[in-house]
């Protein structure tokens, strides 16, 4: 069964705007990862945040983790049309790796 | 270096036939995962191999599904007596170990059951 749940299911923005996606999970975790998927095929790892971290940056990506609320957010700043993809969170805990249903991001040029 | 490879990339079969899907993980990766993704949906965990330990089969949807990993490397996912609802993209991923590290995904096999 899925562990993480992304919100919103779909997001459409203009190029240059920021995109924020959220992930909620149910059980305790060791870490949380965000992945990106283009064209319904393989996923690409974006960033990993450990349970003892609160915020992490990688380029235009910013991830936060609130273990008390069992939630994480992924912020993509200054979005580009090439950021159009599905974004998934995955949690590593007692259920091993579990992925959410994803957020479909569309960035309009 | 070479990434995770899967074969075939596409498979069309008739209902009731058996299919085998293959995954070649990155050399040296001890953890291997199989997922299923239906159109427009998230990833559904199927099975997880870690080294020589007994696999975690908790995600297999029915006894028609089975998987093997020979020699700690190549894995085969077998679906017997395929049904139309088995149509999906089957993704394989490998990881250096179990410790929640990044998973490296293959391109997937798109299975269509007619």
mmCIF file with all atom_site columns, C-alpha atoms in Angstrom:
data_model
loop_
_atom_site.group_PDB
_atom_site.id
_atom_site.type_symbol
_atom_site.label_atom_id
_atom_site.label_alt_id
_atom_site.label_comp_id
_atom_site.label_asym_id
_atom_site.label_entity_id
_atom_site.label_seq_id
_atom_site.pdbx_PDB_ins_code
_atom_site.Cartn_x
_atom_site.Cartn_y
_atom_site.Cartn_z
_atom_site.occupancy
_atom_site.B_iso_or_equiv
_atom_site.pdbx_formal_charge
_atom_site.auth_seq_id
_atom_site.auth_comp_id
_atom_site.auth_asym_id
_atom_site.auth_atom_id
_atom_site.pdbx_PDB_model_num
ATOM 1   C CA . UNK A 1 1   ? 0.000  0.000   0.000   1.00 0.00 ? 1   UNK A CA 1
ATOM 2   C CA . UNK A 1 2   ? 1.100  3.560   -0.587  1.00 0.00 ? 2   UNK A CA 1
ATOM 3   C CA . UNK A 1 3   ? 2.709  5.452   2.255   1.00 0.00 ? 3   UNK A CA 1
ATOM 4   C CA . UNK A 1 4   ? 3.214  8.938   0.936   1.00 0.00 ? 4   UNK A CA 1
ATOM 5   C CA . UNK A 1 5   ? 0.403  10.995  -0.507  1.00 0.00 ? 5   UNK A CA 1
ATOM 6   C CA . UNK A 1 6   ? 1.165  14.029  -2.631  1.00 0.00 ? 6   UNK A CA 1
ATOM 7   C CA . UNK A 1 7   ? -0.954 17.115  -2.783  1.00 0.00 ? 7   UNK A CA 1
ATOM 8   C CA . UNK A 1 8   ? -2.151 18.564  -5.088  1.00 0.00 ? 8   UNK A CA 1
ATOM 9   C CA . UNK A 1 9   ? -2.729 15.819  -7.634  1.00 0.00 ? 9   UNK A CA 1
ATOM 10  C CA . UNK A 1 10  ? -2.172 18.308  -10.433 1.00 0.00 ? 10  UNK A CA 1
ATOM 11  C CA . UNK A 1 11  ? -0.649 21.764  -10.590 1.00 0.00 ? 11  UNK A CA 1
ATOM 12  C CA . UNK A 1 12  ? -0.448 24.156  -13.526 1.00 0.00 ? 12  UNK A CA 1
ATOM 13  C CA . UNK A 1 13  ? 1.671  27.308  -13.399 1.00 0.00 ? 13  UNK A CA 1
ATOM 14  C CA . UNK A 1 14  ? 3.374  29.817  -15.679 1.00 0.00 ? 14  UNK A CA 1
ATOM 15  C CA . UNK A 1 15  ? 7.074  29.685  -16.393 1.00 0.00 ? 15  UNK A CA 1
ATOM 16  C CA . UNK A 1 16  ? 8.997  31.670  -13.816 1.00 0.00 ? 16  UNK A CA 1
ATOM 17  C CA . UNK A 1 17  ? 6.534  31.033  -11.023 1.00 0.00 ? 17  UNK A CA 1
ATOM 18  C CA . UNK A 1 18  ? 7.296  28.844  -8.016  1.00 0.00 ? 18  UNK A CA 1
ATOM 19  C CA . UNK A 1 19  ? 5.697  25.435  -7.613  1.00 0.00 ? 19  UNK A CA 1
ATOM 20  C CA . UNK A 1 20  ? 4.997  23.877  -4.235  1.00 0.00 ? 20  UNK A CA 1
ATOM 21  C CA . UNK A 1 21  ? 4.027  20.258  -3.767  1.00 0.00 ? 21  UNK A CA 1
ATOM 22  C CA . UNK A 1 22  ? 3.244  18.553  -0.491  1.00 0.00 ? 22  UNK A CA 1
ATOM 23  C CA . UNK A 1 23  ? 3.607  15.026  0.762   1.00 0.00 ? 23  UNK A CA 1
ATOM 24  C CA . UNK A 1 24  ? 2.024  13.450  3.811   1.00 0.00 ? 24  UNK A CA 1
ATOM 25  C CA . UNK A 1 25  ? 2.842  10.071  5.255   1.00 0.00 ? 25  UNK A CA 1
ATOM 26  C CA . UNK A 1 26  ? 1.534  7.834   7.996   1.00 0.00 ? 26  UNK A CA 1
ATOM 27  C CA . UNK A 1 27  ? 4.283  5.992   9.837   1.00 0.00 ? 27  UNK A CA 1
ATOM 28  C CA . UNK A 1 28  ? 7.696  6.942   11.209  1.00 0.00 ? 28  UNK A CA 1
ATOM 29  C CA . UNK A 1 29  ? 10.405 7.278   8.595   1.00 0.00 ? 29  UNK A CA 1
ATOM 30  C CA . UNK A 1 30  ? 14.169 7.154   8.301   1.00 0.00 ? 30  UNK A CA 1
ATOM 31  C CA . UNK A 1 31  ? 14.248 9.517   5.373   1.00 0.00 ? 31  UNK A CA 1
ATOM 32  C CA . UNK A 1 32  ? 12.073 10.949  2.620   1.00 0.00 ? 32  UNK A CA 1
ATOM 33  C CA . UNK A 1 33  ? 12.978 11.267  -1.035  1.00 0.00 ? 33  UNK A CA 1
ATOM 34  C CA . UNK A 1 34  ? 11.523 13.160  -3.970  1.00 0.00 ? 34  UNK A CA 1
ATOM 35  C CA . UNK A 1 35  ? 11.610 11.763  -7.490  1.00 0.00 ? 35  UNK A CA 1
ATOM 36  C CA . UNK A 1 36  ? 10.633 13.088  -10.880 1.00 0.00 ? 36  UNK A CA 1
ATOM 37  C CA . UNK A 1 37  ? 9.098  11.114  -13.738 1.00 0.00 ? 37  UNK A CA 1
ATOM 38  C CA . UNK A 1 38  ? 8.868  12.133  -17.353 1.00 0.00 ? 38  UNK A CA 1
ATOM 39  C CA . UNK A 1 39  ? 6.682  10.403  -19.890 1.00 0.00 ? 39  UNK A CA 1
ATOM 40  C CA . UNK A 1 40  ? 5.496  7.629   -17.587 1.00 0.00 ? 40  UNK A CA 1
ATOM 41  C CA . UNK A 1 41  ? 8.798  5.781   -17.573 1.00 0.00 ? 41  UNK A CA 1
ATOM 42  C CA . UNK A 1 42  ? 11.710 5.588   -15.158 1.00 0.00 ? 42  UNK A CA 1
ATOM 43  C CA . UNK A 1 43  ? 11.995 7.882   -12.182 1.00 0.00 ? 43  UNK A CA 1
ATOM 44  C CA . UNK A 1 44  ? 14.926 10.135  -11.438 1.00 0.00 ? 44  UNK A CA 1
ATOM 45  C CA . UNK A 1 45  ? 16.021 10.880  -7.909  1.00 0.00 ? 45  UNK A CA 1
ATOM 46  C CA . UNK A 1 46  ? 15.929 14.574  -6.983  1.00 0.00 ? 46  UNK A CA 1
ATOM 47  C CA . UNK A 1 47  ? 16.720 14.936  -3.313  1.00 0.00 ? 47  UNK A CA 1
ATOM 48  C CA . UNK A 1 48  ? 16.809 13.012  -0.045  1.00 0.00 ? 48  UNK A CA 1
ATOM 49  C CA . UNK A 1 49  ? 16.100 14.498  3.363   1.00 0.00 ? 49  UNK A CA 1
ATOM 50  C CA . UNK A 1 50  ? 16.784 12.548  6.538   1.00 0.00 ? 50  UNK A CA 1
ATOM 51  C CA . UNK A 1 51  ? 14.420 12.409  9.474   1.00 0.00 ? 51  UNK A CA 1
ATOM 52  C CA . UNK A 1 52  ? 16.718 14.596  11.586  1.00 0.00 ? 52  UNK A CA 1
ATOM 53  C CA . UNK A 1 53  ? 16.862 17.322  8.937   1.00 0.00 ? 53  UNK A CA 1
ATOM 54  C CA . UNK A 1 54  ? 14.306 20.093  8.537   1.00 0.00 ? 54  UNK A CA 1
ATOM 55  C CA . UNK A 1 55  ? 15.294 21.690  5.257   1.00 0.00 ? 55  UNK A CA 1
ATOM 56  C CA . UNK A 1 56  ? 17.514 20.913  2.312   1.00 0.00 ? 56  UNK A CA 1
ATOM 57  C CA . UNK A 1 57  ? 18.410 22.720  -0.885  1.00 0.00 ? 57  UNK A CA 1
ATOM 58  C CA . UNK A 1 58  ? 19.605 21.534  -4.251  1.00 0.00 ? 58  UNK A CA 1
ATOM 59  C CA . UNK A 1 59  ? 19.762 24.101  -7.030  1.00 0.00 ? 59  UNK A CA 1
ATOM 60  C CA . UNK A 1 60  ? 16.246 25.398  -7.587  1.00 0.00 ? 60  UNK A CA 1
ATOM 61  C CA . UNK A 1 61  ? 14.807 22.746  -5.284  1.00 0.00 ? 61  UNK A CA 1
ATOM 62  C CA . UNK A 1 62  ? 13.988 23.272  -1.641  1.00 0.00 ? 62  UNK A CA 1
ATOM 63  C CA . UNK A 1 63  ? 12.637 20.467  0.505   1.00 0.00 ? 63  UNK A CA 1
ATOM 64  C CA . UNK A 1 64  ? 11.272 20.761  4.014   1.00 0.00 ? 64  UNK A CA 1
ATOM 65  C CA . UNK A 1 65  ? 10.382 18.009  6.431   1.00 0.00 ? 65  UNK A CA 1
ATOM 66  C CA . UNK A 1 66  ? 8.150  18.258  9.486   1.00 0.00 ? 66  UNK A CA 1
ATOM 67  C CA . UNK A 1 67  ? 8.193  14.925  11.273  1.00 0.00 ? 67  UNK A CA 1
ATOM 68  C CA . UNK A 1 68  ? 5.720  16.119  13.905  1.00 0.00 ? 68  UNK A CA 1
ATOM 69  C CA . UNK A 1 69  ? 3.140  16.677  11.153  1.00 0.00 ? 69  UNK A CA 1
ATOM 70  C CA . UNK A 1 70  ? 4.420  13.780  9.049   1.00 0.00 ? 70  UNK A CA 1
ATOM 71  C CA . UNK A 1 71  ? 4.669  16.018  6.031   1.00 0.00 ? 71  UNK A CA 1
ATOM 72  C CA . UNK A 1 72  ? 7.164  17.315  3.511   1.00 0.00 ? 72  UNK A CA 1
ATOM 73  C CA . UNK A 1 73  ? 7.088  19.955  0.825   1.00 0.00 ? 73  UNK A CA 1
ATOM 74  C CA . UNK A 1 74  ? 9.005  20.348  -2.418  1.00 0.00 ? 74  UNK A CA 1
ATOM 75  C CA . UNK A 1 75  ? 9.451  23.855  -3.748  1.00 0.00 ? 75  UNK A CA 1
ATOM 76  C CA . UNK A 1 76  ? 10.696 24.453  -7.269  1.00 0.00 ? 76  UNK A CA 1
ATOM 77  C CA . UNK A 1 77  ? 11.676 28.063  -7.758  1.00 0.00 ? 77  UNK A CA 1
ATOM 78  C CA . UNK A 1 78  ? 11.723 29.978  -11.043 1.00 0.00 ? 78  UNK A CA 1
ATOM 79  C CA . UNK A 1 79  ? 10.033 27.091  -12.844 1.00 0.00 ? 79  UNK A CA 1
ATOM 80  C CA . UNK A 1 80  ? 10.799 26.232  -16.451 1.00 0.00 ? 80  UNK A CA 1
ATOM 81  C CA . UNK A 1 81  ? 8.767  24.429  -19.086 1.00 0.00 ? 81  UNK A CA 1
ATOM 82  C CA . UNK A 1 82  ? 11.254 21.571  -18.773 1.00 0.00 ? 82  UNK A CA 1
ATOM 83  C CA . UNK A 1 83  ? 10.125 21.058  -15.164 1.00 0.00 ? 83  UNK A CA 1
ATOM 84  C CA . UNK A 1 84  ? 6.856  19.667  -16.511 1.00 0.00 ? 84  UNK A CA 1
ATOM 85  C CA . UNK A 1 85  ? 6.699  16.142  -15.072 1.00 0.00 ? 85  UNK A CA 1
ATOM 86  C CA . UNK A 1 86  ? 5.176  14.062  -12.316 1.00 0.00 ? 86  UNK A CA 1
ATOM 87  C CA . UNK A 1 87  ? 6.765  14.368  -8.899  1.00 0.00 ? 87  UNK A CA 1
ATOM 88  C CA . UNK A 1 88  ? 6.641  11.616  -6.296  1.00 0.00 ? 88  UNK A CA 1
ATOM 89  C CA . UNK A 1 89  ? 7.648  11.434  -2.671  1.00 0.00 ? 89  UNK A CA 1
ATOM 90  C CA . UNK A 1 90  ? 8.917  8.181   -1.260  1.00 0.00 ? 90  UNK A CA 1
ATOM 91  C CA . UNK A 1 91  ? 9.372  7.303   2.359   1.00 0.00 ? 91  UNK A CA 1
ATOM 92  C CA . UNK A 1 92  ? 11.718 4.814   3.884   1.00 0.00 ? 92  UNK A CA 1
ATOM 93  C CA . UNK A 1 93  ? 10.446 3.393   7.117   1.00 0.00 ? 93  UNK A CA 1
ATOM 94  C CA . UNK A 1 94  ? 9.130  0.126   8.483   1.00 0.00 ? 94  UNK A CA 1
ATOM 95  C CA . UNK A 1 95  ? 7.437  -0.552  5.170   1.00 0.00 ? 95  UNK A CA 1
ATOM 96  C CA . UNK A 1 96  ? 10.661 -0.005  3.249   1.00 0.00 ? 96  UNK A CA 1
ATOM 97  C CA . UNK A 1 97  ? 10.309 2.320   0.301   1.00 0.00 ? 97  UNK A CA 1
ATOM 98  C CA . UNK A 1 98  ? 6.803  3.429   -0.515  1.00 0.00 ? 98  UNK A CA 1
ATOM 99  C CA . UNK A 1 99  ? 5.776  5.949   -3.157  1.00 0.00 ? 99  UNK A CA 1
ATOM 100 C CA . UNK A 1 100 ? 2.800  8.268   -3.288  1.00 0.00 ? 100 UNK A CA 1
ATOM 101 C CA . UNK A 1 101 ? 0.503  8.782   -6.259  1.00 0.00 ? 101 UNK A CA 1
ATOM 102 C CA . UNK A 1 102 ? 2.388  11.851  -7.419  1.00 0.00 ? 102 UNK A CA 1
ATOM 103 C CA . UNK A 1 103 ? 1.714  15.451  -8.381  1.00 0.00 ? 103 UNK A CA 1
ATOM 104 C CA . UNK A 1 104 ? 1.456  16.209  -12.078 1.00 0.00 ? 104 UNK A CA 1
ATOM 105 C CA . UNK A 1 105 ? 3.155  19.578  -12.658 1.00 0.00 ? 105 UNK A CA 1
ATOM 106 C CA . UNK A 1 106 ? 2.607  21.490  -15.877 1.00 0.00 ? 106 UNK A CA 1
ATOM 107 C CA . UNK A 1 107 ? 4.704  24.596  -16.490 1.00 0.00 ? 107 UNK A CA 1
ATOM 108 C CA . UNK A 1 108 ? 3.336  26.721  -19.308 1.00 0.00 ? 108 UNK A CA 1
ATOM 109 C CA . UNK A 1 109 ? 5.861  28.688  -21.376 1.00 0.00 ? 109 UNK A CA 1
ATOM 110 C CA . UNK B 2 1   ? 28.566 3.422   -16.255 1.00 0.00 ? 1   UNK B CA 1
ATOM 111 C CA . UNK B 2 2   ? 25.572 1.335   -17.236 1.00 0.00 ? 2   UNK B CA 1
ATOM 112 C CA . UNK B 2 3   ? 22.319 2.010   -15.482 1.00 0.00 ? 3   UNK B CA 1
ATOM 113 C CA . UNK B 2 4   ? 19.441 -0.319  -14.741 1.00 0.00 ? 4   UNK B CA 1
ATOM 114 C CA . UNK B 2 5   ? 18.172 -2.028  -17.858 1.00 0.00 ? 5   UNK B CA 1
ATOM 115 C CA . UNK B 2 6   ? 14.890 -3.796  -18.442 1.00 0.00 ? 6   UNK B CA 1
ATOM 116 C CA . UNK B 2 7   ? 13.642 -6.000  -21.208 1.00 0.00 ? 7   UNK B CA 1
ATOM 117 C CA . UNK B 2 8   ? 11.552 -6.081  -23.191 1.00 0.00 ? 8   UNK B CA 1
ATOM 118 C CA . UNK B 2 9   ? 10.654 -2.407  -23.377 1.00 0.00 ? 9   UNK B CA 1
ATOM 119 C CA . UNK B 2 10  ? 7.189  -3.303  -24.626 1.00 0.00 ? 10  UNK B CA 1
ATOM 120 C CA . UNK B 2 11  ? 5.255  -6.546  -24.412 1.00 0.00 ? 11  UNK B CA 1
ATOM 121 C CA . UNK B 2 12  ? 1.867  -7.294  -25.884 1.00 0.00 ? 12  UNK B CA 1
ATOM 122 C CA . UNK B 2 13  ? 0.305  -10.576 -24.899 1.00 0.00 ? 13  UNK B CA 1
ATOM 123 C CA . UNK B 2 14  ? -3.013 -12.330 -24.965 1.00 0.00 ? 14  UNK B CA 1
ATOM 124 C CA . UNK B 2 15  ? -5.081 -12.877 -21.876 1.00 0.00 ? 15  UNK B CA 1
ATOM 125 C CA . UNK B 2 16  ? -4.169 -16.154 -20.211 1.00 0.00 ? 16  UNK B CA 1
ATOM 126 C CA . UNK B 2 17  ? -0.580 -16.258 -21.440 1.00 0.00 ? 17  UNK B CA 1
ATOM 127 C CA . UNK B 2 18  ? 2.445  -16.144 -19.139 1.00 0.00 ? 18  UNK B CA 1
ATOM 128 C CA . UNK B 2 19  ? 5.012  -13.351 -19.421 1.00 0.00 ? 19  UNK B CA 1
ATOM 129 C CA . UNK B 2 20  ? 8.519  -12.837 -18.072 1.00 0.00 ? 20  UNK B CA 1
ATOM 130 C CA . UNK B 2 21  ? 10.013 -9.426  -17.498 1.00 0.00 ? 21  UNK B CA 1
ATOM 131 C CA . UNK B 2 22  ? 13.713 -8.992  -16.931 1.00 0.00 ? 22  UNK B CA 1
ATOM 132 C CA . UNK B 2 23  ? 15.705 -6.508  -14.899 1.00 0.00 ? 23  UNK B CA 1
ATOM 133 C CA . UNK B 2 24  ? 19.476 -6.035  -14.906 1.00 0.00 ? 24  UNK B CA 1
ATOM 134 C CA . UNK B 2 25  ? 20.412 -3.888  -11.918 1.00 0.00 ? 25  UNK B CA 1
ATOM 135 C CA . UNK B 2 26  ? 23.496 -1.747  -11.563 1.00 0.00 ? 26  UNK B CA 1
ATOM 136 C CA . UNK B 2 27  ? 26.477 -3.947  -10.787 1.00 0.00 ? 27  UNK B CA 1
ATOM 137 C CA . UNK B 2 28  ? 27.157 -4.164  -7.083  1.00 0.00 ? 28  UNK B CA 1
ATOM 138 C CA . UNK B 2 29  ? 23.727 -2.985  -5.988  1.00 0.00 ? 29  UNK B CA 1
ATOM 139 C CA . UNK B 2 30  ? 22.389 -5.364  -3.388  1.00 0.00 ? 30  UNK B CA 1
ATOM 140 C CA . UNK B 2 31  ? 18.822 -4.064  -3.253  1.00 0.00 ? 31  UNK B CA 1
ATOM 141 C CA . UNK B 2 32  ? 16.369 -4.564  -6.108  1.00 0.00 ? 32  UNK B CA 1
ATOM 142 C CA . UNK B 2 33  ? 12.750 -3.438  -6.289  1.00 0.00 ? 33  UNK B CA 1
ATOM 143 C CA . UNK B 2 34  ? 9.861  -4.144  -8.652  1.00 0.00 ? 34  UNK B CA 1
ATOM 144 C CA . UNK B 2 35  ? 7.002  -1.667  -8.989  1.00 0.00 ? 35  UNK B CA 1
ATOM 145 C CA . UNK B 2 36  ? 3.897  -1.497  -11.114 1.00 0.00 ? 36  UNK B CA 1
ATOM 146 C CA . UNK B 2 37  ? 2.435  1.721   -12.438 1.00 0.00 ? 37  UNK B CA 1
ATOM 147 C CA . UNK B 2 38  ? -0.950 1.851   -14.066 1.00 0.00 ? 38  UNK B CA 1
ATOM 148 C CA . UNK B 2 39  ? -1.716 4.683   -16.465 1.00 0.00 ? 39  UNK B CA 1
ATOM 149 C CA . UNK B 2 40  ? -1.635 8.029   -14.669 1.00 0.00 ? 40  UNK B CA 1
ATOM 150 C CA . UNK B 2 41  ? -1.203 6.412   -11.286 1.00 0.00 ? 41  UNK B CA 1
ATOM 151 C CA . UNK B 2 42  ? 1.516  6.209   -8.673  1.00 0.00 ? 42  UNK B CA 1
ATOM 152 C CA . UNK B 2 43  ? 3.948  3.392   -8.123  1.00 0.00 ? 43  UNK B CA 1
ATOM 153 C CA . UNK B 2 44  ? 2.662  0.209   -6.567  1.00 0.00 ? 44  UNK B CA 1
ATOM 154 C CA . UNK B 2 45  ? 5.333  -1.724  -4.695  1.00 0.00 ? 45  UNK B CA 1
ATOM 155 C CA . UNK B 2 46  ? 5.487  -5.378  -5.728  1.00 0.00 ? 46  UNK B CA 1
ATOM 156 C CA . UNK B 2 47  ? 8.573  -7.075  -4.329  1.00 0.00 ? 47  UNK B CA 1
ATOM 157 C CA . UNK B 2 48  ? 11.954 -6.235  -2.815  1.00 0.00 ? 48  UNK B CA 1
ATOM 158 C CA . UNK B 2 49  ? 15.186 -8.229  -2.792  1.00 0.00 ? 49  UNK B CA 1
ATOM 159 C CA . UNK B 2 50  ? 18.074 -7.428  -0.474  1.00 0.00 ? 50  UNK B CA 1
ATOM 160 C CA . UNK B 2 51  ? 21.247 -9.476  -0.782  1.00 0.00 ? 51  UNK B CA 1
ATOM 161 C CA . UNK B 2 52  ? 20.692 -13.088 0.176   1.00 0.00 ? 52  UNK B CA 1
ATOM 162 C CA . UNK B 2 53  ? 17.773 -12.356 2.482   1.00 0.00 ? 53  UNK B CA 1
ATOM 163 C CA . UNK B 2 54  ? 14.307 -13.722 1.813   1.00 0.00 ? 54  UNK B CA 1
ATOM 164 C CA . UNK B 2 55  ? 12.498 -11.271 -0.480  1.00 0.00 ? 55  UNK B CA 1
ATOM 165 C CA . UNK B 2 56  ? 9.716  -9.016  0.766   1.00 0.00 ? 56  UNK B CA 1
ATOM 166 C CA . UNK B 2 57  ? 6.788  -10.227 -1.332  1.00 0.00 ? 57  UNK B CA 1
ATOM 167 C CA . UNK B 2 58  ? 4.160  -8.257  0.523   1.00 0.00 ? 58  UNK B CA 1
ATOM 168 C CA . UNK B 2 59  ? 3.216  -6.196  -2.509  1.00 0.00 ? 59  UNK B CA 1
ATOM 169 C CA . UNK B 2 60  ? 2.520  -8.992  -4.962  1.00 0.00 ? 60  UNK B CA 1
ATOM 170 C CA . UNK B 2 61  ? -1.179 -8.651  -5.893  1.00 0.00 ? 61  UNK B CA 1
ATOM 171 C CA . UNK B 2 62  ? -1.897 -12.350 -6.411  1.00 0.00 ? 62  UNK B CA 1
ATOM 172 C CA . UNK B 2 63  ? -0.244 -15.752 -6.599  1.00 0.00 ? 63  UNK B CA 1
ATOM 173 C CA . UNK B 2 64  ? -0.037 -15.314 -10.369 1.00 0.00 ? 64  UNK B CA 1
ATOM 174 C CA . UNK B 2 65  ? 2.885  -12.986 -9.719  1.00 0.00 ? 65  UNK B CA 1
ATOM 175 C CA . UNK B 2 66  ? 6.328  -14.254 -8.751  1.00 0.00 ? 66  UNK B CA 1
ATOM 176 C CA . UNK B 2 67  ? 9.875  -13.005 -8.975  1.00 0.00 ? 67  UNK B CA 1
ATOM 177 C CA . UNK B 2 68  ? 13.341 -14.419 -8.725  1.00 0.00 ? 68  UNK B CA 1
ATOM 178 C CA . UNK B 2 69  ? 16.751 -12.919 -8.391  1.00 0.00 ? 69  UNK B CA 1
ATOM 179 C CA . UNK B 2 70  ? 19.519 -15.234 -9.457  1.00 0.00 ? 70  UNK B CA 1
ATOM 180 C CA . UNK B 2 71  ? 23.013 -14.851 -8.087  1.00 0.00 ? 71  UNK B CA 1
ATOM 181 C CA . UNK B 2 72  ? 22.096 -11.600 -6.440  1.00 0.00 ? 72  UNK B CA 1
ATOM 182 C CA . UNK B 2 73  ? 21.998 -9.828  -9.784  1.00 0.00 ? 73  UNK B CA 1
ATOM 183 C CA . UNK B 2 74  ? 19.467 -10.261 -12.598 1.00 0.00 ? 74  UNK B CA 1
ATOM 184 C CA . UNK B 2 75  ? 15.825 -10.488 -11.613 1.00 0.00 ? 75  UNK B CA 1
ATOM 185 C CA . UNK B 2 76  ? 12.845 -11.908 -13.476 1.00 0.00 ? 76  UNK B CA 1
ATOM 186 C CA . UNK B 2 77  ? 9.244  -10.995 -12.738 1.00 0.00 ? 77  UNK B CA 1
ATOM 187 C CA . UNK B 2 78  ? 6.815  -13.641 -13.972 1.00 0.00 ? 78  UNK B CA 1
ATOM 188 C CA . UNK B 2 79  ? 3.097  -13.132 -14.418 1.00 0.00 ? 79  UNK B CA 1
ATOM 189 C CA . UNK B 2 80  ? 1.122  -16.287 -15.064 1.00 0.00 ? 80  UNK B CA 1
ATOM 190 C CA . UNK B 2 81  ? -2.253 -16.435 -16.788 1.00 0.00 ? 81  UNK B CA 1
ATOM 191 C CA . UNK B 2 82  ? -2.197 -12.721 -17.499 1.00 0.00 ? 82  UNK B CA 1
ATOM 192 C CA . UNK B 2 83  ? -5.357 -10.663 -17.129 1.00 0.00 ? 83  UNK B CA 1
ATOM 193 C CA . UNK B 2 84  ? -6.276 -7.356  -18.729 1.00 0.00 ? 84  UNK B CA 1
ATOM 194 C CA . UNK B 2 85  ? -5.899 -5.590  -15.389 1.00 0.00 ? 85  UNK B CA 1
ATOM 195 C CA . UNK B 2 86  ? -2.225 -6.608  -15.392 1.00 0.00 ? 86  UNK B CA 1
ATOM 196 C CA . UNK B 2 87  ? -1.643 -4.068  -18.169 1.00 0.00 ? 87  UNK B CA 1
ATOM 197 C CA . UNK B 2 88  ? 0.736  -1.458  -16.768 1.00 0.00 ? 88  UNK B CA 1
ATOM 198 C CA . UNK B 2 89  ? 4.334  -0.283  -16.817 1.00 0.00 ? 89  UNK B CA 1
ATOM 199 C CA . UNK B 2 90  ? 6.546  -2.492  -14.685 1.00 0.00 ? 90  UNK B CA 1
ATOM 200 C CA . UNK B 2 91  ? 9.498  -0.626  -13.232 1.00 0.00 ? 91  UNK B CA 1
ATOM 201 C CA . UNK B 2 92  ? 12.611 -2.069  -11.685 1.00 0.00 ? 92  UNK B CA 1
ATOM 202 C CA . UNK B 2 93  ? 14.985 -0.143  -9.439  1.00 0.00 ? 93  UNK B CA 1
ATOM 203 C CA . UNK B 2 94  ? 18.217 -0.987  -7.674  1.00 0.00 ? 94  UNK B CA 1
ATOM 204 C CA . UNK B 2 95  ? 19.999 0.592   -4.750  1.00 0.00 ? 95  UNK B CA 1
ATOM 205 C CA . UNK B 2 96  ? 23.448 0.140   -3.211  1.00 0.00 ? 96  UNK B CA 1
ATOM 206 C CA . UNK B 2 97  ? 21.899 -1.190  -0.024  1.00 0.00 ? 97  UNK B CA 1
ATOM 207 C CA . UNK B 2 98  ? 18.740 -1.185  1.967   1.00 0.00 ? 98  UNK B CA 1
ATOM 208 C CA . UNK B 2 99  ? 19.465 1.942   3.943   1.00 0.00 ? 99  UNK B CA 1
ATOM 209 C CA . UNK B 2 100 ? 16.939 4.140   2.220   1.00 0.00 ? 100 UNK B CA 1
ATOM 210 C CA . UNK B 2 101 ? 19.442 5.263   -0.363  1.00 0.00 ? 101 UNK B CA 1
ATOM 211 C CA . UNK B 2 102 ? 18.553 6.655   -3.740  1.00 0.00 ? 102 UNK B CA 1
ATOM 212 C CA . UNK B 2 103 ? 16.919 4.154   -6.051  1.00 0.00 ? 103 UNK B CA 1
ATOM 213 C CA . UNK B 2 104 ? 18.067 3.999   -9.648  1.00 0.00 ? 104 UNK B CA 1
ATOM 214 C CA . UNK B 2 105 ? 15.236 3.163   -11.987 1.00 0.00 ? 105 UNK B CA 1
ATOM 215 C CA . UNK B 2 106 ? 15.179 1.312   -15.245 1.00 0.00 ? 106 UNK B CA 1
ATOM 216 C CA . UNK B 2 107 ? 13.110 2.568   -18.197 1.00 0.00 ? 107 UNK B CA 1
ATOM 217 C CA . UNK B 2 108 ? 10.335 0.094   -17.483 1.00 0.00 ? 108 UNK B CA 1
ATOM 218 C CA . UNK B 2 109 ? 8.475  -2.550  -19.460 1.00 0.00 ? 109 UNK B CA 1
ATOM 219 C CA . UNK B 2 110 ? 5.085  -1.561  -20.820 1.00 0.00 ? 110 UNK B CA 1
ATOM 220 C CA . UNK B 2 111 ? 2.848  -4.634  -20.659 1.00 0.00 ? 111 UNK B CA 1
ATOM 221 C CA . UNK B 2 112 ? -0.390 -4.741  -22.608 1.00 0.00 ? 112 UNK B CA 1
ATOM 222 C CA . UNK B 2 113 ? -2.721 -7.678  -22.124 1.00 0.00 ? 113 UNK B CA 1
ATOM 223 C CA . UNK B 2 114 ? -5.309 -7.968  -24.870 1.00 0.00 ? 114 UNK B CA 1
#
